[in-house]
Coordinates of N, CA, C and O in Angstrom, one line a residue:
X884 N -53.0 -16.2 -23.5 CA -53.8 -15.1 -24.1 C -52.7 -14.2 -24.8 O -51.6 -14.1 -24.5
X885 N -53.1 -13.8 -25.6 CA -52.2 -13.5 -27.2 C -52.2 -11.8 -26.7 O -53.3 -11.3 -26.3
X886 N -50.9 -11.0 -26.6 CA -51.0 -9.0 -26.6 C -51.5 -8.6 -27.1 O -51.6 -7.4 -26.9
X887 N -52.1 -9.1 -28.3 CA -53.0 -8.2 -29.1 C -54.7 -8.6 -28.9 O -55.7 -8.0 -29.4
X888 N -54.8 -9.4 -28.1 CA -55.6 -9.4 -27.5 C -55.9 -8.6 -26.7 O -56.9 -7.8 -26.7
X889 N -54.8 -8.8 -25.7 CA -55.2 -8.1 -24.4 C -55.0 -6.2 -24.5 O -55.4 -5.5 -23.6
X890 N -54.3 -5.5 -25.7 CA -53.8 -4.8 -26.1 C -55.6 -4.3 -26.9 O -56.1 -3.2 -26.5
X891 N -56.1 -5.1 -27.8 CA -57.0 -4.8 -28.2 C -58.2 -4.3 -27.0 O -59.1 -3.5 -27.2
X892 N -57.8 -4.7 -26.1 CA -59.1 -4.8 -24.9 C -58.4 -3.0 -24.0 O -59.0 -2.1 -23.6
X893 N -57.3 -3.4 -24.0 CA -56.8 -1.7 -23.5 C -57.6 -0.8 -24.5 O -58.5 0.0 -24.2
X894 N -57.2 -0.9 -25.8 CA -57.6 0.1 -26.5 C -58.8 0.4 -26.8 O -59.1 1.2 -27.7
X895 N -60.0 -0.5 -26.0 CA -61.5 -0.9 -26.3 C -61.6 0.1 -25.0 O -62.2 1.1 -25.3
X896 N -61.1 0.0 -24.0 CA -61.2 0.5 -22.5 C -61.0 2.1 -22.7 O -61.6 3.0 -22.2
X897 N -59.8 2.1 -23.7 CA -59.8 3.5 -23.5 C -60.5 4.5 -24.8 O -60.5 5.8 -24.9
X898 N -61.0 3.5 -25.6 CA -61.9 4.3 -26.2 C -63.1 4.6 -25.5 O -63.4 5.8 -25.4
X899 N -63.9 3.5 -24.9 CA -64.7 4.3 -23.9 C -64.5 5.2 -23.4 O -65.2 6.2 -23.5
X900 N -63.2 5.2 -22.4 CA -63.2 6.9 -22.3 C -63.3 7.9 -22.7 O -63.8 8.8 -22.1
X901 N -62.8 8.1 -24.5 CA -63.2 8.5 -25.3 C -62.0 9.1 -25.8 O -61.1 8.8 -25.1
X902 N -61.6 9.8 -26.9 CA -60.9 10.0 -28.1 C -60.0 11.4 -27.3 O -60.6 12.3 -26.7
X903 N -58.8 11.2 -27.4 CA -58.3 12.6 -27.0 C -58.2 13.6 -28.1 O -57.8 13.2 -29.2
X904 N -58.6 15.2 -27.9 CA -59.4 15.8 -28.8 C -57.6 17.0 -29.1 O -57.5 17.7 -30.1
X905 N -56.6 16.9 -28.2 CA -55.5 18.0 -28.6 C -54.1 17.2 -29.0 O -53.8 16.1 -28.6
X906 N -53.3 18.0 -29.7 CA -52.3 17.2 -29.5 C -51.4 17.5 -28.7 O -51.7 18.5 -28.1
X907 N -50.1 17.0 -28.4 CA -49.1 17.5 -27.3 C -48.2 17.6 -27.8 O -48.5 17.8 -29.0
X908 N -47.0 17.7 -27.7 CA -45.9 18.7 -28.1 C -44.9 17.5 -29.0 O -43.8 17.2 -28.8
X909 N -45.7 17.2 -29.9 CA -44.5 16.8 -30.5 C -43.2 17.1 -31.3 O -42.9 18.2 -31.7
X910 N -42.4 16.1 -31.4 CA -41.0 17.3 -32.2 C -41.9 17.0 -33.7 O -43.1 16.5 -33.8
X911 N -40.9 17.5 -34.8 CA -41.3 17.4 -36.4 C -40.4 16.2 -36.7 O -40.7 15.3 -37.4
X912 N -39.1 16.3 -36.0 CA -38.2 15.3 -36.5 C -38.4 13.8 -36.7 O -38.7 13.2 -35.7
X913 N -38.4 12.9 -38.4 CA -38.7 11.9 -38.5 C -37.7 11.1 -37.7 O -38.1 10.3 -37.0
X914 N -36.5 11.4 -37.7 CA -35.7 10.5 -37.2 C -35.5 10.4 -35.7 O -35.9 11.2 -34.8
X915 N -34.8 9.3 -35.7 CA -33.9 9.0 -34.3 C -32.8 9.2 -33.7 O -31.9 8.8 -34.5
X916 N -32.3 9.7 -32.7 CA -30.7 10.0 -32.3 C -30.0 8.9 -32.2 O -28.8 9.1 -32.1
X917 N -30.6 7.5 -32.3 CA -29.2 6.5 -32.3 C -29.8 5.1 -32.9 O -31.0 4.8 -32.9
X918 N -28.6 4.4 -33.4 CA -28.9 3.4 -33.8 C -30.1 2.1 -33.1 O -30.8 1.4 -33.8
X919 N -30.0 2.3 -31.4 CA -30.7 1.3 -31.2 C -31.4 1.7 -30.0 O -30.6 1.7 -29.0
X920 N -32.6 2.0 -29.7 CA -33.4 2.2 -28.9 C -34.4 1.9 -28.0 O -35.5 2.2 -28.6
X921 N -34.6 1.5 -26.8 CA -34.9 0.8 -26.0 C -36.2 1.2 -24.9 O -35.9 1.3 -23.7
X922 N -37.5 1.3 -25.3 CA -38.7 2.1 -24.3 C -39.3 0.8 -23.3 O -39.1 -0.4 -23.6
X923 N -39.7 1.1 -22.5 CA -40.5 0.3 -21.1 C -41.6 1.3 -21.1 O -41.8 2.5 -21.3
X924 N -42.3 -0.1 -20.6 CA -43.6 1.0 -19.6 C -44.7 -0.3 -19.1 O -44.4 -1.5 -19.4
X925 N -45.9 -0.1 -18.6 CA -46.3 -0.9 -18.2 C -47.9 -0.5 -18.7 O -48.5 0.4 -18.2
X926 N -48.3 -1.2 -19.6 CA -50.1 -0.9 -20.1 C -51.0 -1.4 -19.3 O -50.7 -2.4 -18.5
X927 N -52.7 -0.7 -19.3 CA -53.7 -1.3 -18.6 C -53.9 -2.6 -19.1 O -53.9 -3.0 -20.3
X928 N -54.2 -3.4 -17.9 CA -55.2 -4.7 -18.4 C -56.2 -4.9 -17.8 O -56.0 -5.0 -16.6
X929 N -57.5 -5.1 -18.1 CA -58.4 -5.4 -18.2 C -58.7 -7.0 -16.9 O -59.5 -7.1 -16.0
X930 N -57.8 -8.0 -17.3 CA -57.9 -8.9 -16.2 C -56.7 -9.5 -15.9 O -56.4 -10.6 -15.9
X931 N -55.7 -7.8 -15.3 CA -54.0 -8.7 -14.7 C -54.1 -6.8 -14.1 O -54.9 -5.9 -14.2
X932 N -52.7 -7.2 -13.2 CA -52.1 -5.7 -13.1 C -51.8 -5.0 -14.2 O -51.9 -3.8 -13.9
X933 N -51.5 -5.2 -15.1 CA -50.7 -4.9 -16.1 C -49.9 -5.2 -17.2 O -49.6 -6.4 -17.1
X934 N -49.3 -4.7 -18.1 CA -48.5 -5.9 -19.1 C -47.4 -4.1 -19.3 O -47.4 -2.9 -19.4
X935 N -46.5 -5.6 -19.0 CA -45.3 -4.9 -18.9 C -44.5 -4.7 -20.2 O -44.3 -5.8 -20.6
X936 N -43.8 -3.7 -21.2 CA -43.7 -4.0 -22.9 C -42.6 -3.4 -22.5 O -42.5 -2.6 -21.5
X937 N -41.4 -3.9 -23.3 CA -40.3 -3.3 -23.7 C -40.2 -3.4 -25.4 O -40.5 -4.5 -25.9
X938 N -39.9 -2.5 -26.2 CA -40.1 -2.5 -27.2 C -38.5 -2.0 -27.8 O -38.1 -1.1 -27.1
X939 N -37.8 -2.4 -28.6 CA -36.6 -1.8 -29.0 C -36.6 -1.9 -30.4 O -37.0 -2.9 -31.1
X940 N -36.0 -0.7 -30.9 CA -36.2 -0.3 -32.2 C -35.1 0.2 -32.8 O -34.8 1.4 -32.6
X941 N -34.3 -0.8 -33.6 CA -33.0 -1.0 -34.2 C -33.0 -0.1 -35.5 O -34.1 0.1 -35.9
X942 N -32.0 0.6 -36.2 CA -32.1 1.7 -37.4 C -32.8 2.6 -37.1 O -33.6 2.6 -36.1
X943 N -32.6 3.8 -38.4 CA -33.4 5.3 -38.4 C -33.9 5.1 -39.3 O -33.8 4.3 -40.2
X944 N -34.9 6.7 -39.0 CA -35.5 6.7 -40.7 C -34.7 6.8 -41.8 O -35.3 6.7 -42.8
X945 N -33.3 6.9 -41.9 CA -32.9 7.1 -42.6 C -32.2 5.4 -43.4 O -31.6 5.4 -44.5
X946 N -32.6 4.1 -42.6 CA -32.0 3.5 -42.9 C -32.3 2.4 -43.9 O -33.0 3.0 -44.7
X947 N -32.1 1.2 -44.4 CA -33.0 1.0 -45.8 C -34.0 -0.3 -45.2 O -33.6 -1.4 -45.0
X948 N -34.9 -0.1 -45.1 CA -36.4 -1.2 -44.7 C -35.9 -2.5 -43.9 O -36.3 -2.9 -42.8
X949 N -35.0 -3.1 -44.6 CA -34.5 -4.0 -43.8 C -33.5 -4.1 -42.5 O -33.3 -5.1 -41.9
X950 N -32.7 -3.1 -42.3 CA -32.4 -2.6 -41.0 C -33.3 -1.9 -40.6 O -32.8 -0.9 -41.1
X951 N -34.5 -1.5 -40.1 CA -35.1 -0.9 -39.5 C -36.3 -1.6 -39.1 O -37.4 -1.7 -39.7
X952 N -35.9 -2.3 -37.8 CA -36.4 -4.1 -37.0 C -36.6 -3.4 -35.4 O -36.3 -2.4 -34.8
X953 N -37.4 -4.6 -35.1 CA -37.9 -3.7 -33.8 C -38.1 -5.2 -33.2 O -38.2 -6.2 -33.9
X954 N -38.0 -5.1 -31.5 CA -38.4 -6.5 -30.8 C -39.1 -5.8 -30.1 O -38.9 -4.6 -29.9
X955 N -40.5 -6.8 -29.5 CA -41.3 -6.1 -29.0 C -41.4 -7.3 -27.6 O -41.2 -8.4 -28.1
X956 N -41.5 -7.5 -26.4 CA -42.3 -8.2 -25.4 C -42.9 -7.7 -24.6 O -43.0 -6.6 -24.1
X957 N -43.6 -8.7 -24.4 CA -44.9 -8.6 -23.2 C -44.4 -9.3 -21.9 O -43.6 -10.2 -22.0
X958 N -44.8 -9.0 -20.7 CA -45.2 -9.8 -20.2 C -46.6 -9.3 -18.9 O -47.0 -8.2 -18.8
X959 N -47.1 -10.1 -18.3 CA -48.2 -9.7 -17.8 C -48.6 -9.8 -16.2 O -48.9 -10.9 -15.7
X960 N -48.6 -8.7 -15.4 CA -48.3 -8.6 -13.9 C -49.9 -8.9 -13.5 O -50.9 -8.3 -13.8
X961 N -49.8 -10.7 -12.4 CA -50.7 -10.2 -11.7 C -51.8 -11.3 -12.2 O -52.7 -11.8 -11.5
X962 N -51.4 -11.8 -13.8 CA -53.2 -12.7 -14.4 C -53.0 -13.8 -13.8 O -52.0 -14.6 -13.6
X963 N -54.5 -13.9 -13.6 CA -55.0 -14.8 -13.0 C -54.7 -16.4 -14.0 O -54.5 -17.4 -13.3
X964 N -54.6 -16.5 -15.2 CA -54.2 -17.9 -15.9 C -52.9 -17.6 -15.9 O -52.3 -18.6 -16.3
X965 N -52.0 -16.6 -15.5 CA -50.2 -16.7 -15.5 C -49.9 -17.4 -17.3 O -49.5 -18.5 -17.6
X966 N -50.3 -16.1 -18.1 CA -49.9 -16.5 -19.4 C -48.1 -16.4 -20.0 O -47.5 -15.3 -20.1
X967 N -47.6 -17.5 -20.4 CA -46.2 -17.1 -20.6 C -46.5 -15.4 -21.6 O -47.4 -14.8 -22.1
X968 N -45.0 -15.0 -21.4 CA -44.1 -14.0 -21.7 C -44.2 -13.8 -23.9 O -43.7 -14.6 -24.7
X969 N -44.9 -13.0 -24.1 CA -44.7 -13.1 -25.5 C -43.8 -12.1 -26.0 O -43.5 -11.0 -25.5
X970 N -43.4 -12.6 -27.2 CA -42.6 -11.7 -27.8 C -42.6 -11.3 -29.3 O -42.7 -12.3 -30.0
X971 N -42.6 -10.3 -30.1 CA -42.6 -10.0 -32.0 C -41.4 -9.4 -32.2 O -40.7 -8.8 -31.4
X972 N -41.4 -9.6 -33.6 CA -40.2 -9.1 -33.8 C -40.8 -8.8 -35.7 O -41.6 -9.5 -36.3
X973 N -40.1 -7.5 -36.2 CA -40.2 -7.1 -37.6 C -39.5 -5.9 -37.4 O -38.5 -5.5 -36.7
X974 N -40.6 -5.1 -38.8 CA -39.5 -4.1 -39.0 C -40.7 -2.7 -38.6 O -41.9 -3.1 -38.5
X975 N -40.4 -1.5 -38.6 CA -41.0 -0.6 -38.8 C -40.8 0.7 -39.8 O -39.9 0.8 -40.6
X976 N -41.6 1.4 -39.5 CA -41.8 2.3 -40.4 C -42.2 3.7 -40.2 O -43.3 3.9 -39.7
X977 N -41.3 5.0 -40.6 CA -41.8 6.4 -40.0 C -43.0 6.7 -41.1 O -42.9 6.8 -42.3
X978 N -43.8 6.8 -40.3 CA -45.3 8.2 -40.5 C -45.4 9.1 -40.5 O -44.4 9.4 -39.8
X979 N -45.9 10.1 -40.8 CA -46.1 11.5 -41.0 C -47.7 12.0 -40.6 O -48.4 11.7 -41.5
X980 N -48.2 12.4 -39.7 CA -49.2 12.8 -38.9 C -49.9 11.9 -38.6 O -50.0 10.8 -39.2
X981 N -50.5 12.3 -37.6 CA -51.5 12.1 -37.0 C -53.4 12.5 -37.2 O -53.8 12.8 -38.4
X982 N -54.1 12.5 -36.6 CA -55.9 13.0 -37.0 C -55.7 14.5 -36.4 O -56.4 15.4 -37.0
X983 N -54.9 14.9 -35.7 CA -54.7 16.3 -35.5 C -53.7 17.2 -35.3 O -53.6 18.3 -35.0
X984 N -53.1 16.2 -35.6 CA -51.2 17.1 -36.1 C -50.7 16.3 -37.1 O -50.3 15.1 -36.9
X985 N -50.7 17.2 -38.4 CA -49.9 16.8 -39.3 C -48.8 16.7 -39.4 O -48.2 15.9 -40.3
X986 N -48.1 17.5 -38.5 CA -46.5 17.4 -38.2 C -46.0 15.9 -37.4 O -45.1 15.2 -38.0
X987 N -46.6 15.5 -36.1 CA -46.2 14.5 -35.6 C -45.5 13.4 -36.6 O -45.5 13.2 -37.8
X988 N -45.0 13.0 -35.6 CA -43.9 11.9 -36.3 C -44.9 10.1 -35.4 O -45.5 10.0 -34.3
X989 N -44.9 9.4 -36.0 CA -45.6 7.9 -35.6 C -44.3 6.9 -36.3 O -43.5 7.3 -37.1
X990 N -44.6 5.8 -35.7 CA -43.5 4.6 -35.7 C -44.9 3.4 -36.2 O -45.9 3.3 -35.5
X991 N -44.8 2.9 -36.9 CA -45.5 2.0 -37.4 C -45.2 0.4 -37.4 O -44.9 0.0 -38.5
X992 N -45.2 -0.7 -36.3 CA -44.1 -1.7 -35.5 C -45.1 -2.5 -36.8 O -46.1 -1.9 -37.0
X993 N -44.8 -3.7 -37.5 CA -45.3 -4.3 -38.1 C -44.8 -6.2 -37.5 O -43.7 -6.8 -37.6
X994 N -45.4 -6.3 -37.4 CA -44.7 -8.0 -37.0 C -44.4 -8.9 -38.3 O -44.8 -8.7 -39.4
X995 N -43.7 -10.0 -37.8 CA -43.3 -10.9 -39.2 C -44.3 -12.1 -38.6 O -44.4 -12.5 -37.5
X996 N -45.3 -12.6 -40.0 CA -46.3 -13.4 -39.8 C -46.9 -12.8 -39.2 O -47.2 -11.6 -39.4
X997 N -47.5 -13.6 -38.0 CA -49.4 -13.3 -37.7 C -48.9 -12.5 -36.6 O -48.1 -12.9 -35.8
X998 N -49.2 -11.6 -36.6 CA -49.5 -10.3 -35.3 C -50.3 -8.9 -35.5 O -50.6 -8.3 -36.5
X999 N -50.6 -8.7 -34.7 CA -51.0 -6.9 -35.0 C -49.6 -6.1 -35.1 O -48.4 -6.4 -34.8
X1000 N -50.2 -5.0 -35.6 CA -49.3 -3.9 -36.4 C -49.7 -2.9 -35.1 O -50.8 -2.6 -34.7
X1001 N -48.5 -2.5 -34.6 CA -48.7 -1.5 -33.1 C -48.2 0.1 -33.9 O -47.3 0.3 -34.8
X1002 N -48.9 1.0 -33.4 CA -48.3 2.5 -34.2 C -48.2 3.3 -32.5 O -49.2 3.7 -31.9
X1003 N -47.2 3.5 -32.1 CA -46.3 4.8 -31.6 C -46.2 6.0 -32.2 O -45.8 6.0 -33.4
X1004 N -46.5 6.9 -31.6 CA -46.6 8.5 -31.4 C -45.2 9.0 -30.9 O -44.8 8.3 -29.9
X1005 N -44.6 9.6 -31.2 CA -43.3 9.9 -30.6 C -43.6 11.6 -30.2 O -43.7 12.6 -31.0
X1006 N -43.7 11.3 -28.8 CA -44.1 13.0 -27.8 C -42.6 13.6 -28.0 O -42.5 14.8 -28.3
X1007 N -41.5 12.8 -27.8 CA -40.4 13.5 -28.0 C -39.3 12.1 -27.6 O -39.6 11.0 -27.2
X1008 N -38.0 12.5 -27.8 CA -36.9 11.9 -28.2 C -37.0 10.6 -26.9 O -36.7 9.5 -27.0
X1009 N -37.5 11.1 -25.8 CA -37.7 9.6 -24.4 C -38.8 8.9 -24.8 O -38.8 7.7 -24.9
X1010 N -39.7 9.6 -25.1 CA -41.4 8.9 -25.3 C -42.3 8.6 -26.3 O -42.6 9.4 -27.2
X1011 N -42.5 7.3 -26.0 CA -43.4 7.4 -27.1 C -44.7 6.6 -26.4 O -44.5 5.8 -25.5
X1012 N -45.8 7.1 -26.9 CA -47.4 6.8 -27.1 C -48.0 5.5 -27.6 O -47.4 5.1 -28.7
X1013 N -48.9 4.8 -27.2 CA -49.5 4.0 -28.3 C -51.1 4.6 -28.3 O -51.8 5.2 -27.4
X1014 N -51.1 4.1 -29.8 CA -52.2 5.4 -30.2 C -52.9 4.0 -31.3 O -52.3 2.9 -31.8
X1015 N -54.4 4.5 -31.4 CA -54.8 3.2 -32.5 C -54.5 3.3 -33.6 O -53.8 4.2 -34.0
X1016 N -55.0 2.5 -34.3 CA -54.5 2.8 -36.0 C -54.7 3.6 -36.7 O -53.9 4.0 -37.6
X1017 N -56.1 4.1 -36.5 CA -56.5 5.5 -36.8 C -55.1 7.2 -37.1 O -55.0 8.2 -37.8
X1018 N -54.4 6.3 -35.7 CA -53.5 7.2 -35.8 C -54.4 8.7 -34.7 O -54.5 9.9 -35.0
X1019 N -55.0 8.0 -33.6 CA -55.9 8.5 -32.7 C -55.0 8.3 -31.6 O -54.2 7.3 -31.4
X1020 N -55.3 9.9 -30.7 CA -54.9 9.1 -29.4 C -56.2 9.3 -28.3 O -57.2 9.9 -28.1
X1021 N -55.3 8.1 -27.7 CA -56.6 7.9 -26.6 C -56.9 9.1 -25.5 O -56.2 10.1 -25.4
X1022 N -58.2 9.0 -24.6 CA -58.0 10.3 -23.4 C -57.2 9.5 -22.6 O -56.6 10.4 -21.9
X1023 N -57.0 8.6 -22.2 CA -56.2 7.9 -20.7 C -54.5 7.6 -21.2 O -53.8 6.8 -20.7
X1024 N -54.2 8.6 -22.4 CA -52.9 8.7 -23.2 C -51.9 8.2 -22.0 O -51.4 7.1 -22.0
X1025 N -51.7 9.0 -21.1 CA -50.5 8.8 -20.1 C -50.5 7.3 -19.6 O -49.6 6.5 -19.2
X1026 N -51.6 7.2 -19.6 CA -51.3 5.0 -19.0 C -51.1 4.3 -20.1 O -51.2 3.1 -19.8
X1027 N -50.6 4.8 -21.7 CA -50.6 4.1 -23.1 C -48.9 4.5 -23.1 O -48.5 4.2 -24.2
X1028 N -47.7 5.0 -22.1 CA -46.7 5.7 -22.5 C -45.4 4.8 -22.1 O -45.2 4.1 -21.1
X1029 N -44.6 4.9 -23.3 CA -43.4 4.0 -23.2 C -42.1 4.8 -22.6 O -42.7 5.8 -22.2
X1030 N -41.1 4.9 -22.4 CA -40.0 5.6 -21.5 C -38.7 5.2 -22.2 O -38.1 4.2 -21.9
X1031 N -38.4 5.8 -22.7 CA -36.8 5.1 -23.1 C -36.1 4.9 -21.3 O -36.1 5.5 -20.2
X1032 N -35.5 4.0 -21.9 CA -34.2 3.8 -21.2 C -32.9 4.4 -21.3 O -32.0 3.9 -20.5

């Protein structure tokens, strides 16, 4: 079973719950403190414990399109078919607001060939959010949250 699958099905889940209506404290700052940066966290799933993402995000905003590459993996705690371990890899891209803060800063992960396009919310310099393409965040936000390392 493909993470954007199972990723699509999180963010189906948590739209039912329904749309989160405030924003939270983001910084303004487009950029990053270091060349190469490393978040974990563990998302809902729908039919596993969970899927476990480490996501690392190589270059700043300041750097030229093609250093600024990101690896992304899955893996998934718990499913019942025990789907191997996936992984993407591309480049990303800084955004500039959000549906209710125009200030926030978003990460825009794009994969090379066939994948979905993942967009991160950056709450601040440790965390970042996944949020839908809308550039929406969800209400069950805190179980969508990545952690630097």
């Amino acid at each position: 079973m493909q993470i954007r699958t199972l990723l699509a099905g999180s963010a189906m889940l948590a739209l039912l719950a329904g749309c989160a209506t405030g924003p939270a404290g983001q910084g303004t700052e487009p950029g990053m403190d270091t060349a190469e940066r490393t978040y974990q966290g563990t998302l809902p799933c729908r039919n596993c414990e969970g899927i476990d993402l480490d996501v690392t995000l190589v270059g700043d905003a300041q750097s030229n399109a093609a250093e600024r590459t990101f690896d992304l993996q899955a893996s998934y705690r718990g499913h019942p078919q025990n789907p191997p371990d996936e992984s993407y890899a591309g480049n990303w891209e800084v955004l500039s607001g959000t549906a209710n803060d125009p200030e926030a800063t978003v990460y825009e992960l794009t994969p090379e060939g066939d994948g979905q396009v993942y967009y991160f919310l950056r709450l601040d310099p440790q965390t970042l959010e996944l949020i839908d393409p809308q550039r929406r965040r969800f209400q069950n936000n805190e179980m969508l949250r990545l952690n630097r390392l």
